[in-house]
Amino acid sequence: MNSVYDVTQLLKRFGIFVYTKDRLADLEMMEEEIKELYRMQMIEVKEYQLALLLLRQEQSKYKQ
């Protein structure tokens, strides 16, 4: 996983599509979905950590 696009592909594997026309809201919603998948033990720790890192890096670009 190298980009936010890869995170969206991970979510799509589980039938989760996120698009609200607000990029920051999309990123926050994706983060919540990733956390929920991890809580349900549907993704591994490494996937969870990397996805959160990528999403938070992207969020920081929009919050500046």
Short mmCIF file of C-alpha atoms in Angstrom, two decimals:
data_model
loop_
_atom_site.label_atom_id
_atom_site.label_comp_id
_atom_site.label_asym_id
_atom_site.label_seq_id
_atom_site.Cartn_x
_atom_site.Cartn_y
_atom_site.Cartn_z
CA MET A 1 0.00 0.00 0.00
CA ASN A 2 1.61 3.23 -1.18
CA SER A 3 -1.15 5.82 -1.52
CA VAL A 4 -4.66 6.84 -0.55
CA TYR A 5 -5.81 5.21 -3.79
CA ASP A 6 -4.58 1.89 -2.40
CA VAL A 7 -6.58 2.51 0.78
CA THR A 8 -9.71 3.08 -1.31
CA GLN A 9 -9.02 -0.19 -3.12
CA LEU A 10 -8.71 -1.97 0.24
CA LEU A 11 -12.08 -0.56 1.30
CA LYS A 12 -13.65 -1.58 -2.01
CA ARG A 13 -12.65 -5.19 -1.31
CA PHE A 14 -15.17 -5.03 1.53
CA GLY A 15 -17.84 -3.21 -0.49
CA ILE A 16 -17.10 0.19 1.06
CA PHE A 17 -17.24 3.16 -1.30
CA VAL A 18 -16.59 6.64 0.13
CA TYR A 19 -17.30 9.81 -1.85
CA THR A 20 -18.92 12.94 -0.43
CA LYS A 21 -17.42 15.64 -2.73
CA ASP A 22 -15.47 16.90 0.30
CA ARG A 23 -11.98 15.41 0.24
CA LEU A 24 -11.27 15.99 3.94
CA ALA A 25 -14.60 14.42 4.94
CA ASP A 26 -13.84 11.47 2.64
CA LEU A 27 -10.48 10.93 4.33
CA GLU A 28 -12.00 11.09 7.80
CA MET A 29 -14.76 8.66 6.83
CA MET A 30 -12.20 6.27 5.31
CA GLU A 31 -10.24 6.41 8.57
CA GLU A 32 -13.35 5.44 10.54
CA GLU A 33 -14.09 2.57 8.14
CA ILE A 34 -10.50 1.28 8.43
CA LYS A 35 -10.75 1.40 12.23
CA GLU A 36 -14.01 -0.56 12.11
CA LEU A 37 -12.53 -3.21 9.79
CA TYR A 38 -9.63 -3.60 12.21
CA ARG A 39 -11.94 -3.85 15.23
CA MET A 40 -13.83 -6.60 13.42
CA GLN A 41 -10.47 -8.32 12.70
CA MET A 42 -11.04 -8.18 8.95
CA ILE A 43 -7.67 -6.57 8.18
CA GLU A 44 -4.22 -7.23 9.60
CA VAL A 45 -2.34 -4.93 11.95
CA LYS A 46 0.16 -3.93 9.25
CA GLU A 47 -2.62 -2.98 6.80
CA TYR A 48 -4.38 -1.02 9.54
CA GLN A 49 -1.28 0.92 10.56
CA LEU A 50 -0.21 1.73 7.02
CA ALA A 51 -3.71 2.79 5.97
CA LEU A 52 -4.02 5.14 8.96
CA LEU A 53 -0.58 6.60 8.26
CA LEU A 54 -1.44 7.31 4.62
CA LEU A 55 -4.84 8.79 5.47
CA ARG A 56 -3.45 11.03 8.20
CA GLN A 57 -0.63 12.27 5.96
CA GLU A 58 -3.18 13.18 3.30
CA GLN A 59 -5.45 14.83 5.89
CA SER A 60 -2.57 17.01 7.08
CA LYS A 61 -2.20 18.40 3.54
CA TYR A 62 -5.81 19.59 3.58
CA LYS A 63 -5.77 20.98 7.12
CA GLN A 64 -2.87 23.36 6.49
#
